[in-house]
PDB file of C-alpha atoms in Angstrom:
ATOM      1  CA  UNK A   1      -3.859  61.269  37.518  1.00 46.00           C
ATOM      2  CA  UNK A   2      -7.484  60.717  36.090  1.00 46.00           C
ATOM      3  CA  UNK A   3      -7.336  62.999  32.770  1.00 44.00           C
ATOM      4  CA  UNK A   4     -10.650  64.817  33.887  1.00 44.00           C
ATOM      5  CA  UNK A   5      -8.441  66.199  37.070  1.00 48.00           C
ATOM      6  CA  UNK A   6      -5.884  67.744  34.321  1.00 48.00           C
ATOM      7  CA  UNK A   7      -7.576  70.822  33.310  1.00 46.00           C
ATOM      8  CA  UNK A   8      -8.532  71.465  36.918  1.00 45.00           C
ATOM      9  CA  UNK A   9      -4.995  71.315  37.960  1.00 47.00           C
ATOM     10  CA  UNK A  10      -3.478  73.374  34.702  1.00 48.00           C
ATOM     11  CA  UNK A  11      -6.203  75.977  35.914  1.00 47.00           C
ATOM     12  CA  UNK A  12      -5.066  76.207  39.412  1.00 48.00           C
ATOM     13  CA  UNK A  13      -1.506  76.349  38.548  1.00 45.00           C
ATOM     14  CA  UNK A  14      -2.243  79.266  36.062  1.00 45.00           C
ATOM     15  CA  UNK A  15      -4.334  81.194  38.758  1.00 42.00           C
ATOM     16  CA  UNK A  16      -1.778  80.417  41.328  1.00 44.00           C
ATOM     17  CA  UNK A  17       0.876  82.108  38.902  1.00 42.00           C
ATOM     18  CA  UNK A  18      -1.729  85.033  38.428  1.00 40.00           C
ATOM     19  CA  UNK A  19      -1.824  85.597  42.169  1.00 40.00           C
ATOM     20  CA  UNK A  20       2.263  85.583  42.386  1.00 36.00           C
ATOM     21  CA  UNK A  21       2.313  88.195  39.794  1.00 36.00           C
ATOM     22  CA  UNK A  22      -0.217  90.212  41.435  1.00 31.00           C
ATOM     23  CA  UNK A  23       1.664  90.037  44.621  1.00 36.00           C
ATOM     24  CA  UNK A  24       4.833  90.783  43.580  1.00 36.00           C
ATOM     25  CA  UNK A  25       3.151  94.099  42.059  1.00 35.00           C
ATOM     26  CA  UNK A  26       2.097  95.190  45.341  1.00 36.00           C
ATOM     27  CA  UNK A  27      -1.790  94.206  45.213  1.00 30.00           C
ATOM     28  CA  UNK A  28      -1.784  94.622  48.949  1.00 33.00           C
ATOM     29  CA  UNK A  29      -3.167  98.206  48.163  1.00 34.00           C
ATOM     30  CA  UNK A  30      -5.269  97.035  44.997  1.00 33.00           C
ATOM     31  CA  UNK A  31      -8.769  98.405  45.044  1.00 35.00           C
ATOM     32  CA  UNK A  32     -12.439  96.858  45.441  1.00 35.00           C
ATOM     33  CA  UNK A  33     -12.632  96.871  41.572  1.00 36.00           C
ATOM     34  CA  UNK A  34     -11.114  93.294  41.564  1.00 36.00           C
ATOM     35  CA  UNK A  35     -13.534  90.178  41.175  1.00 33.00           C
ATOM     36  CA  UNK A  36     -10.930  87.838  41.198  1.00 37.00           C
ATOM     37  CA  UNK A  37      -7.328  86.650  39.619  1.00 36.00           C
ATOM     38  CA  UNK A  38      -8.998  85.445  36.557  1.00 37.00           C
ATOM     39  CA  UNK A  39     -10.866  88.729  35.685  1.00 36.00           C
ATOM     40  CA  UNK A  40      -9.012  91.422  37.639  1.00 39.00           C
ATOM     41  CA  UNK A  41      -7.089  93.676  35.218  1.00 40.00           C
ATOM     42  CA  UNK A  42      -6.595  96.570  37.805  1.00 38.00           C
ATOM     43  CA  UNK A  43      -3.915  94.694  40.158  1.00 35.00           C
ATOM     44  CA  UNK A  44      -2.872  98.404  41.815  1.00 36.00           C
ATOM     45  CA  UNK A  45      -2.685 102.003  41.603  1.00 40.00           C
ATOM     46  CA  UNK A  46       0.454 101.651  40.048  1.00 42.00           C
ATOM     47  CA  UNK A  47      -0.674  99.489  37.361  1.00 43.00           C
ATOM     48  CA  UNK A  48      -2.975 102.132  36.373  1.00 50.00           C
ATOM     49  CA  UNK A  49      -0.276 104.613  35.618  1.00 59.00           C
ATOM     50  CA  UNK A  50       1.512 101.783  32.886  1.00 84.00           C
ATOM     51  CA  UNK A  51       1.886 103.249  29.358  1.00 74.00           C
ATOM     52  CA  UNK A  52       1.867 101.461  26.004  1.00 76.00           C
ATOM     53  CA  UNK A  53       1.868 102.476  22.366  1.00 63.00           C
ATOM     54  CA  UNK A  54      -0.744 103.382  20.273  1.00 61.00           C
ATOM     55  CA  UNK A  55       1.158 103.315  16.905  1.00 62.00           C
ATOM     56  CA  UNK A  56       3.965 105.628  17.655  1.00 63.00           C
ATOM     57  CA  UNK A  57       1.763 107.258  20.533  1.00 65.00           C
ATOM     58  CA  UNK A  58       2.128 106.777  24.056  1.00 69.00           C
ATOM     59  CA  UNK A  59      -1.215 106.078  25.921  1.00 65.00           C
ATOM     60  CA  UNK A  60      -2.017 104.746  29.254  1.00 79.00           C
ATOM     61  CA  UNK A  61      -2.632 100.564  28.907  1.00 72.00           C
ATOM     62  CA  UNK A  62      -6.231 101.485  30.020  1.00 66.00           C
ATOM     63  CA  UNK A  63      -7.015 103.449  26.920  1.00 72.00           C
ATOM     64  CA  UNK A  64      -5.262 101.428  24.167  1.00 71.00           C
ATOM     65  CA  UNK A  65      -8.246  98.610  23.903  1.00 76.00           C
ATOM     66  CA  UNK A  66     -10.788 101.619  23.650  1.00 75.00           C
ATOM     67  CA  UNK A  67      -8.704 103.323  20.851  1.00 73.00           C
ATOM     68  CA  UNK A  68      -7.985  99.876  18.856  1.00 77.00           C
ATOM     69  CA  UNK A  69     -11.714  99.400  19.101  1.00 75.00           C
ATOM     70  CA  UNK A  70     -12.613 102.345  17.673  1.00 75.00           C
ATOM     71  CA  UNK A  71     -10.386 102.017  14.614  1.00 78.00           C
ATOM     72  CA  UNK A  72     -11.783  98.626  13.930  1.00 78.00           C
ATOM     73  CA  UNK A  73     -15.118 100.075  14.325  1.00 78.00           C
ATOM     74  CA  UNK A  74     -14.409 102.679  11.710  1.00 77.00           C
ATOM     75  CA  UNK A  75     -12.746 100.491   9.088  1.00 79.00           C
ATOM     76  CA  UNK A  76     -15.003  97.453   9.365  1.00 83.00           C
ATOM     77  CA  UNK A  77     -17.159  98.096   6.253  1.00 82.00           C
ATOM     78  CA  UNK A  78     -14.448  98.790   3.773  1.00 81.00           C
ATOM     79  CA  UNK A  79     -11.916  96.137   5.737  1.00 82.00           C
ATOM     80  CA  UNK A  80     -11.843  93.527   2.769  1.00 84.00           C
ATOM     81  CA  UNK A  81     -12.135  96.212   0.271  1.00 87.00           C
ATOM     82  CA  UNK A  82      -8.735  97.994   2.105  1.00 86.00           C
ATOM     83  CA  UNK A  83      -6.814  94.993   2.594  1.00 88.00           C
ATOM     84  CA  UNK A  84      -7.071  94.322  -1.501  1.00 90.00           C
ATOM     85  CA  UNK A  85      -5.878  97.888  -2.063  1.00 89.00           C
ATOM     86  CA  UNK A  86      -3.455  97.907   0.467  1.00 89.00           C
ATOM     87  CA  UNK A  87      -1.673  94.322  -0.140  1.00 91.00           C
ATOM     88  CA  UNK A  88      -2.733  94.272  -4.324  1.00 89.00           C
ATOM     89  CA  UNK A  89      -4.632  91.308  -3.132  1.00 92.00           C
ATOM     90  CA  UNK A  90      -1.428  89.493  -2.172  1.00 95.00           C
ATOM     91  CA  UNK A  91      -2.980  89.032   1.350  1.00 95.00           C
ATOM     92  CA  UNK A  92      -5.489  86.228   0.018  1.00 95.00           C
ATOM     93  CA  UNK A  93      -2.019  84.192  -0.878  1.00 96.00           C
ATOM     94  CA  UNK A  94      -0.639  84.469   2.387  1.00 97.00           C
ATOM     95  CA  UNK A  95      -3.987  83.276   3.860  1.00 97.00           C
ATOM     96  CA  UNK A  96      -4.082  80.413   1.334  1.00 97.00           C
ATOM     97  CA  UNK A  97      -0.616  79.448   2.339  1.00 97.00           C
ATOM     98  CA  UNK A  98      -1.415  79.551   5.960  1.00 97.00           C
ATOM     99  CA  UNK A  99      -4.109  77.150   5.287  1.00 97.00           C
ATOM    100  CA  UNK A 100      -1.665  74.772   3.182  1.00 97.00           C
ATOM    101  CA  UNK A 101       0.711  74.880   5.857  1.00 97.00           C
ATOM    102  CA  UNK A 102      -2.046  73.935   8.700  1.00 97.00           C
ATOM    103  CA  UNK A 103      -3.333  71.497   6.657  1.00 96.00           C
ATOM    104  CA  UNK A 104      -6.720  70.696   8.468  1.00 96.00           C
ATOM    105  CA  UNK A 105      -8.480  67.306   8.514  1.00 93.00           C
ATOM    106  CA  UNK A 106     -12.124  66.544   8.681  1.00 94.00           C
ATOM    107  CA  UNK A 107     -13.002  67.056  12.471  1.00 95.00           C
ATOM    108  CA  UNK A 108     -10.617  69.812  13.179  1.00 97.00           C
ATOM    109  CA  UNK A 109     -11.822  72.044  15.455  1.00 98.00           C
ATOM    110  CA  UNK A 110     -10.549  75.891  14.690  1.00 98.00           C
ATOM    111  CA  UNK A 111     -10.351  79.033  16.956  1.00 98.00           C
ATOM    112  CA  UNK A 112      -9.889  82.021  14.789  1.00 98.00           C
ATOM    113  CA  UNK A 113      -9.177  84.949  17.190  1.00 98.00           C
ATOM    114  CA  UNK A 114      -9.288  88.738  15.940  1.00 95.00           C
ATOM    115  CA  UNK A 115     -11.211  87.144  12.491  1.00 93.00           C
ATOM    116  CA  UNK A 116     -14.165  89.210  12.543  1.00 87.00           C
ATOM    117  CA  UNK A 117     -14.932  88.894   8.767  1.00 91.00           C
ATOM    118  CA  UNK A 118     -14.051  85.400   8.566  1.00 95.00           C
ATOM    119  CA  UNK A 119     -11.255  84.768   5.807  1.00 95.00           C
ATOM    120  CA  UNK A 120      -9.842  82.116   7.830  1.00 97.00           C
ATOM    121  CA  UNK A 121     -12.725  80.290   9.135  1.00 97.00           C
ATOM    122  CA  UNK A 122     -14.195  80.423   5.424  1.00 97.00           C
ATOM    123  CA  UNK A 123     -10.813  79.384   3.912  1.00 97.00           C
ATOM    124  CA  UNK A 124     -11.003  76.414   6.766  1.00 97.00           C
ATOM    125  CA  UNK A 125     -14.349  75.129   6.077  1.00 97.00           C
ATOM    126  CA  UNK A 126     -13.648  75.062   2.035  1.00 96.00           C
ATOM    127  CA  UNK A 127     -10.350  73.321   2.861  1.00 96.00           C
ATOM    128  CA  UNK A 128     -11.791  70.673   5.023  1.00 95.00           C
ATOM    129  CA  UNK A 129     -14.885  70.128   2.898  1.00 93.00           C
ATOM    130  CA  UNK A 130     -12.131  69.531   0.011  1.00 93.00           C
ATOM    131  CA  UNK A 131     -10.243  66.853   1.751  1.00 92.00           C
ATOM    132  CA  UNK A 132     -13.471  65.040   2.719  1.00 88.00           C
ATOM    133  CA  UNK A 133     -14.558  64.778  -0.652  1.00 87.00           C
ATOM    134  CA  UNK A 134     -10.793  63.340  -1.399  1.00 85.00           C
ATOM    135  CA  UNK A 135     -10.843  60.875   1.421  1.00 83.00           C
ATOM    136  CA  UNK A 136     -14.468  59.955  -0.492  1.00 80.00           C
ATOM    137  CA  UNK A 137     -13.308  59.598  -3.884  1.00 82.00           C
ATOM    138  CA  UNK A 138      -9.993  57.603  -2.693  1.00 77.00           C
ATOM    139  CA  UNK A 139     -12.553  55.510  -0.499  1.00 74.00           C
ATOM    140  CA  UNK A 140     -14.730  54.917  -3.481  1.00 75.00           C
ATOM    141  CA  UNK A 141     -11.816  53.695  -5.632  1.00 73.00           C
ATOM    142  CA  UNK A 142     -10.507  51.643  -3.470  1.00 68.00           C
ATOM    143  CA  UNK A 143     -13.835  49.672  -2.610  1.00 66.00           C
ATOM    144  CA  UNK A 144     -14.015  48.996  -6.602  1.00 66.00           C
ATOM    145  CA  UNK A 145     -12.527  45.474  -6.291  1.00 63.00           C
ATOM    146  CA  UNK A 146     -12.421  45.301  -2.383  1.00 63.00           C
ATOM    147  CA  UNK A 147     -10.435  42.990  -0.757  1.00 63.00           C
ATOM    148  CA  UNK A 148     -11.897  40.258   1.887  1.00 63.00           C
ATOM    149  CA  UNK A 149     -10.218  42.198   4.539  1.00 64.00           C
ATOM    150  CA  UNK A 150     -11.869  45.618   3.371  1.00 62.00           C
ATOM    151  CA  UNK A 151     -15.289  43.907   3.655  1.00 57.00           C
ATOM    152  CA  UNK A 152     -14.403  42.532   6.733  1.00 59.00           C
ATOM    153  CA  UNK A 153     -13.510  45.802   7.732  1.00 62.00           C
ATOM    154  CA  UNK A 154     -16.560  47.587   6.199  1.00 57.00           C
ATOM    155  CA  UNK A 155     -19.077  45.058   8.164  1.00 55.00           C
ATOM    156  CA  UNK A 156     -16.940  45.672  11.472  1.00 52.00           C
ATOM    157  CA  UNK A 157     -17.111  49.215  11.447  1.00 51.00           C
ATOM    158  CA  UNK A 158     -20.703  49.346  10.191  1.00 47.00           C
ATOM    159  CA  UNK A 159     -22.324  50.516  13.862  1.00 46.00           C
ATOM    160  CA  UNK A 160     -19.102  52.971  14.684  1.00 46.00           C
ATOM    161  CA  UNK A 161     -19.503  56.780  15.473  1.00 50.00           C
ATOM    162  CA  UNK A 162     -18.254  58.900  12.251  1.00 54.00           C
ATOM    163  CA  UNK A 163     -15.732  61.496  12.595  1.00 61.00           C
ATOM    164  CA  UNK A 164     -16.860  64.420  14.675  1.00 77.00           C
ATOM    165  CA  UNK A 165     -17.845  67.360  12.329  1.00 90.00           C
ATOM    166  CA  UNK A 166     -15.228  70.175  11.606  1.00 95.00           C
ATOM    167  CA  UNK A 167     -15.931  73.509  13.328  1.00 96.00           C
ATOM    168  CA  UNK A 168     -14.439  77.200  12.970  1.00 98.00           C
ATOM    169  CA  UNK A 169     -15.300  79.698  15.623  1.00 98.00           C
ATOM    170  CA  UNK A 170     -14.582  83.371  14.723  1.00 98.00           C
ATOM    171  CA  UNK A 171     -13.979  85.042  17.920  1.00 97.00           C
ATOM    172  CA  UNK A 172     -13.580  89.077  17.659  1.00 95.00           C
ATOM    173  CA  UNK A 173     -13.833  91.766  20.264  1.00 93.00           C
ATOM    174  CA  UNK A 174     -15.182  94.008  17.897  1.00 93.00           C
ATOM    175  CA  UNK A 175     -19.071  93.622  17.405  1.00 93.00           C
ATOM    176  CA  UNK A 176     -19.058  95.624  14.171  1.00 92.00           C
ATOM    177  CA  UNK A 177     -16.484  93.237  12.647  1.00 93.00           C
ATOM    178  CA  UNK A 178     -18.185  90.456  13.557  1.00 95.00           C
ATOM    179  CA  UNK A 179     -21.120  91.953  11.920  1.00 94.00           C
ATOM    180  CA  UNK A 180     -19.812  92.766   8.826  1.00 93.00           C
ATOM    181  CA  UNK A 181     -18.440  88.982   8.772  1.00 95.00           C
ATOM    182  CA  UNK A 182     -21.667  87.369   9.275  1.00 95.00           C
ATOM    183  CA  UNK A 183     -23.033  89.431   6.422  1.00 94.00           C
ATOM    184  CA  UNK A 184     -19.918  87.657   4.204  1.00 94.00           C
ATOM    185  CA  UNK A 185     -21.002  84.258   5.743  1.00 95.00           C
ATOM    186  CA  UNK A 186     -24.750  85.135   4.773  1.00 94.00           C
ATOM    187  CA  UNK A 187     -24.145  86.415   1.152  1.00 93.00           C
ATOM    188  CA  UNK A 188     -21.688  82.965   0.251  1.00 93.00           C
ATOM    189  CA  UNK A 189     -24.151  80.960   2.004  1.00 92.00           C
ATOM    190  CA  UNK A 190     -22.028  79.485   4.701  1.00 91.00           C
ATOM    191  CA  UNK A 191     -23.496  78.633   8.100  1.00 88.00           C
ATOM    192  CA  UNK A 192     -22.940  74.921   8.827  1.00 91.00           C
ATOM    193  CA  UNK A 193     -19.942  74.504  11.476  1.00 94.00           C
ATOM    194  CA  UNK A 194     -19.461  78.087  11.699  1.00 96.00           C
ATOM    195  CA  UNK A 195     -19.914  80.256  14.919  1.00 96.00           C
ATOM    196  CA  UNK A 196     -19.473  83.931  15.598  1.00 97.00           C
ATOM    197  CA  UNK A 197     -18.159  84.837  19.300  1.00 97.00           C
ATOM    198  CA  UNK A 198     -17.581  88.133  20.813  1.00 96.00           C
ATOM    199  CA  UNK A 199     -14.139  87.735  23.021  1.00 95.00           C
ATOM    200  CA  UNK A 200     -11.292  89.169  24.037  1.00 95.00           C
ATOM    201  CA  UNK A 201      -7.938  87.372  23.078  1.00 96.00           C
ATOM    202  CA  UNK A 202      -6.755  88.233  26.618  1.00 95.00           C
ATOM    203  CA  UNK A 203      -9.211  86.500  28.354  1.00 96.00           C
ATOM    204  CA  UNK A 204     -11.010  84.148  25.994  1.00 97.00           C
ATOM    205  CA  UNK A 205     -14.512  82.993  26.761  1.00 97.00           C
ATOM    206  CA  UNK A 206     -13.855  79.073  26.353  1.00 97.00           C
ATOM    207  CA  UNK A 207     -12.914  76.149  28.208  1.00 97.00           C
ATOM    208  CA  UNK A 208      -9.439  74.558  28.380  1.00 98.00           C
ATOM    209  CA  UNK A 209      -8.264  72.226  25.830  1.00 98.00           C
ATOM    210  CA  UNK A 210     -11.160  72.747  23.205  1.00 97.00           C
ATOM    211  CA  UNK A 211      -9.524  73.500  19.840  1.00 98.00           C
ATOM    212  CA  UNK A 212      -7.164  71.783  17.453  1.00 98.00           C
ATOM    213  CA  UNK A 213      -6.042  75.203  16.031  1.00 98.00           C
ATOM    214  CA  UNK A 214      -5.833  78.542  16.897  1.00 98.00           C
ATOM    215  CA  UNK A 215      -5.322  81.314  14.399  1.00 98.00           C
ATOM    216  CA  UNK A 216      -4.771  85.103  14.416  1.00 98.00           C
ATOM    217  CA  UNK A 217      -4.241  86.440  11.404  1.00 97.00           C
ATOM    218  CA  UNK A 218      -3.035  90.395  11.417  1.00 95.00           C
ATOM    219  CA  UNK A 219      -4.741  90.787  15.238  1.00 93.00           C
ATOM    220  CA  UNK A 220      -2.067  90.232  17.765  1.00 96.00           C
ATOM    221  CA  UNK A 221      -0.157  93.154  17.278  1.00 92.00           C
ATOM    222  CA  UNK A 222      -3.378  95.239  18.151  1.00 91.00           C
ATOM    223  CA  UNK A 223      -3.360  93.534  21.458  1.00 93.00           C
ATOM    224  CA  UNK A 224      -2.405  95.567  24.361  1.00 91.00           C
ATOM    225  CA  UNK A 225      -0.689  92.554  26.555  1.00 94.00           C
ATOM    226  CA  UNK A 226       0.672  89.893  24.026  1.00 96.00           C
ATOM    227  CA  UNK A 227       2.157  87.706  26.617  1.00 96.00           C
ATOM    228  CA  UNK A 228      -1.415  87.265  27.828  1.00 97.00           C
ATOM    229  CA  UNK A 229      -3.066  86.425  24.551  1.00 97.00           C
ATOM    230  CA  UNK A 230      -0.319  83.779  23.846  1.00 98.00           C
ATOM    231  CA  UNK A 231      -1.081  82.331  27.377  1.00 98.00           C
ATOM    232  CA  UNK A 232      -4.860  82.322  26.375  1.00 98.00           C
ATOM    233  CA  UNK A 233      -4.338  80.492  23.089  1.00 98.00           C
ATOM    234  CA  UNK A 234      -1.941  78.029  24.784  1.00 98.00           C
ATOM    235  CA  UNK A 235      -4.726  77.273  27.343  1.00 98.00           C
ATOM    236  CA  UNK A 236      -7.566  77.055  25.065  1.00 98.00           C
ATOM    237  CA  UNK A 237      -5.928  74.302  22.973  1.00 98.00           C
ATOM    238  CA  UNK A 238      -5.895  70.568  23.150  1.00 98.00           C
ATOM    239  CA  UNK A 239      -2.466  68.934  23.886  1.00 98.00           C
ATOM    240  CA  UNK A 240      -1.189  68.541  20.365  1.00 97.00           C
ATOM    241  CA  UNK A 241      -2.936  71.388  19.174  1.00 98.00           C
ATOM    242  CA  UNK A 242      -1.157  73.810  16.850  1.00 98.00           C
ATOM    243  CA  UNK A 243      -0.905  77.843  17.249  1.00 98.00           C
ATOM    244  CA  UNK A 244      -0.242  80.114  14.075  1.00 98.00           C
ATOM    245  CA  UNK A 245       0.210  83.598  13.725  1.00 98.00           C
ATOM    246  CA  UNK A 246       0.038  85.456  10.549  1.00 97.00           C
ATOM    247  CA  UNK A 247       1.136  89.141  10.997  1.00 97.00           C
ATOM    248  CA  UNK A 248       3.028  91.789   9.279  1.00 95.00           C
ATOM    249  CA  UNK A 249       6.784  91.937  10.466  1.00 96.00           C
ATOM    250  CA  UNK A 250      10.307  92.904   9.582  1.00 95.00           C
ATOM    251  CA  UNK A 251      11.432  93.155   5.793  1.00 96.00           C
ATOM    252  CA  UNK A 252      14.720  91.506   5.575  1.00 90.00           C
ATOM    253  CA  UNK A 253      15.771  93.302   2.253  1.00 92.00           C
ATOM    254  CA  UNK A 254      17.022  96.826   2.665  1.00 93.00           C
ATOM    255  CA  UNK A 255      16.049  98.049  -0.752  1.00 94.00           C
ATOM    256  CA  UNK A 256      12.836  96.563  -0.473  1.00 94.00           C
ATOM    257  CA  UNK A 257      12.311  97.563   3.489  1.00 94.00           C
ATOM    258  CA  UNK A 258      13.068 101.267   2.056  1.00 94.00           C
ATOM    259  CA  UNK A 259      10.322 100.936  -0.741  1.00 95.00           C
ATOM    260  CA  UNK A 260       8.099  99.295   1.641  1.00 93.00           C
ATOM    261  CA  UNK A 261       8.401 102.468   4.370  1.00 93.00           C
ATOM    262  CA  UNK A 262       7.763 104.960   1.257  1.00 93.00           C
ATOM    263  CA  UNK A 263       4.814 102.971   0.043  1.00 92.00           C
ATOM    264  CA  UNK A 264       3.177 102.474   3.778  1.00 92.00           C
ATOM    265  CA  UNK A 265       3.459 105.938   5.192  1.00 91.00           C
ATOM    266  CA  UNK A 266       2.781 107.527   2.279  1.00 90.00           C
ATOM    267  CA  UNK A 267       0.259 105.642   0.035  1.00 91.00           C
ATOM    268  CA  UNK A 268      -1.841 103.480   2.728  1.00 91.00           C
ATOM    269  CA  UNK A 269      -3.312 106.753   4.825  1.00 89.00           C
ATOM    270  CA  UNK A 270      -4.198 108.159   1.417  1.00 91.00           C
ATOM    271  CA  UNK A 271      -5.800 105.056   0.149  1.00 88.00           C
ATOM    272  CA  UNK A 272      -7.702 104.925   3.665  1.00 86.00           C
ATOM    273  CA  UNK A 273      -9.109 108.312   2.914  1.00 88.00           C
ATOM    274  CA  UNK A 274     -10.021 107.652  -0.537  1.00 88.00           C
ATOM    275  CA  UNK A 275     -11.548 104.166   0.099  1.00 85.00           C
ATOM    276  CA  UNK A 276     -12.647 104.193   3.501  1.00 80.00           C
ATOM    277  CA  UNK A 277     -12.845 107.942   4.369  1.00 84.00           C
ATOM    278  CA  UNK A 278     -10.627 107.437   7.291  1.00 79.00           C
ATOM    279  CA  UNK A 279      -6.665 108.641   7.171  1.00 83.00           C
ATOM    280  CA  UNK A 280      -6.145 108.355  10.878  1.00 85.00           C
ATOM    281  CA  UNK A 281      -7.094 104.966  11.307  1.00 82.00           C
ATOM    282  CA  UNK A 282      -4.908 103.587   8.597  1.00 84.00           C
ATOM    283  CA  UNK A 283      -2.148 105.837   9.648  1.00 88.00           C
ATOM    284  CA  UNK A 284      -2.361 103.740  13.058  1.00 85.00           C
ATOM    285  CA  UNK A 285      -2.232 100.660  11.319  1.00 86.00           C
ATOM    286  CA  UNK A 286       0.777 101.615   9.528  1.00 89.00           C
ATOM    287  CA  UNK A 287       2.385 102.230  12.775  1.00 89.00           C
ATOM    288  CA  UNK A 288       1.439  99.689  14.785  1.00 90.00           C
ATOM    289  CA  UNK A 289       3.218  97.276  12.318  1.00 91.00           C
ATOM    290  CA  UNK A 290       6.387  99.041  13.034  1.00 91.00           C
ATOM    291  CA  UNK A 291       6.050  98.772  16.986  1.00 90.00           C
ATOM    292  CA  UNK A 292       5.565  94.922  16.563  1.00 94.00           C
ATOM    293  CA  UNK A 293       8.241  92.549  17.564  1.00 95.00           C
ATOM    294  CA  UNK A 294      10.669  91.364  14.440  1.00 96.00           C
ATOM    295  CA  UNK A 295      10.491  87.731  13.848  1.00 97.00           C
ATOM    296  CA  UNK A 296      13.397  86.398  16.323  1.00 97.00           C
ATOM    297  CA  UNK A 297      11.884  88.170  19.122  1.00 97.00           C
ATOM    298  CA  UNK A 298       8.250  87.554  18.392  1.00 98.00           C
ATOM    299  CA  UNK A 299       9.631  83.494  18.193  1.00 98.00           C
ATOM    300  CA  UNK A 300      10.951  83.778  21.871  1.00 98.00           C
ATOM    301  CA  UNK A 301       7.758  85.443  23.340  1.00 98.00           C
ATOM    302  CA  UNK A 302       5.789  82.261  21.897  1.00 98.00           C
ATOM    303  CA  UNK A 303       8.414  80.068  23.341  1.00 98.00           C
ATOM    304  CA  UNK A 304       8.073  81.868  26.740  1.00 98.00           C
ATOM    305  CA  UNK A 305       4.585  81.043  26.665  1.00 98.00           C
ATOM    306  CA  UNK A 306       4.783  77.487  26.644  1.00 98.00           C
ATOM    307  CA  UNK A 307       4.482  76.371  23.121  1.00 98.00           C
ATOM    308  CA  UNK A 308       7.151  73.874  21.305  1.00 98.00           C
ATOM    309  CA  UNK A 309       8.732  73.689  18.120  1.00 98.00           C
ATOM    310  CA  UNK A 310       8.029  77.353  17.482  1.00 98.00           C
ATOM    311  CA  UNK A 311       9.129  78.415  13.859  1.00 97.00           C
ATOM    312  CA  UNK A 312       8.427  80.944  11.402  1.00 98.00           C
ATOM    313  CA  UNK A 313       8.219  81.694   7.860  1.00 97.00           C
ATOM    314  CA  UNK A 314       8.740  84.666   5.653  1.00 97.00           C
ATOM    315  CA  UNK A 315       6.815  85.930   3.151  1.00 96.00           C
ATOM    316  CA  UNK A 316       7.191  88.838   0.526  1.00 95.00           C
ATOM    317  CA  UNK A 317      10.630  89.272   1.883  1.00 95.00           C
ATOM    318  CA  UNK A 318       9.553  89.302   5.442  1.00 96.00           C
ATOM    319  CA  UNK A 319       6.490  91.932   4.957  1.00 96.00           C
ATOM    320  CA  UNK A 320       4.266  89.261   6.525  1.00 97.00           C
ATOM    321  CA  UNK A 321       5.841  86.202   8.852  1.00 97.00           C
ATOM    322  CA  UNK A 322       3.858  83.482   9.852  1.00 98.00           C
ATOM    323  CA  UNK A 323       4.748  81.882  12.983  1.00 98.00           C
ATOM    324  CA  UNK A 324       3.931  78.605  14.624  1.00 98.00           C
ATOM    325  CA  UNK A 325       3.855  76.371  17.421  1.00 98.00           C
ATOM    326  CA  UNK A 326       2.558  73.053  19.008  1.00 98.00           C
ATOM    327  CA  UNK A 327       1.043  72.545  22.500  1.00 98.00           C
ATOM    328  CA  UNK A 328       2.618  69.355  24.346  1.00 95.00           C
TER     329      UNK A 328
END
């Protein structure tokens, strides 16, 4: 089969699966709001009655995205400051470890979903630039006493096209978070290789097989349909591409778990009120962590989405876990 036909075949299979799911849900009576299988979220009157969690509160599925949007719109300006305060700065170490595990090479294409303030994208571009400098230094050292083979190779590759430029695309559904991220990038003088896109994790505005790495850090627990977000991650990754998710998880040590609960429920909302003037948003963020699947369950969800070699690593006793998998 021609390579150019594979994305079309995969898209056809995906749409057929969606149609099957719609049919089994009783789509025969769906309303006229639907424009097609890839855009319709309103499959039936029954679907409109489904409920989900918003922290410890039960809400209709149709309302969760709006509520989450409002939370992050409210906290955007103080988001990075609160991350430092809540984690005592440890979130920076967690994100650094993510990049070292990723170990991206020059030319890698990153999609960072729910990455509004740009922390992962900035680290990615810095890491790739450092890798490029290392490669240049190694090449310079090797050419100090070149062999005849090295000289021959340099002539034969003189007209070759250089490696593709690395690029990081920050995708977030919340425009206020993206605005804060752009301000940070401007203040840091970061512009080359960086793009900002408004988009929904459940319905990404990108074609198939585009990215080498998909990351989502502390964002997937806020998605209404996690399984759909995972399917979208699989779709936009190239074959061989890597999915990486950094998220709060289940603390494994009973003593640490009790201390963590005390700190989370009694201190974090207070910090939110003092620093950001917003108790309720941070109360939700604490509750949303408790509603997210534990490490093993989330690993199975990633595998069910179609990823292979899925593994996870606990950080800080399971306060945070890094899950990763590959698209084959």
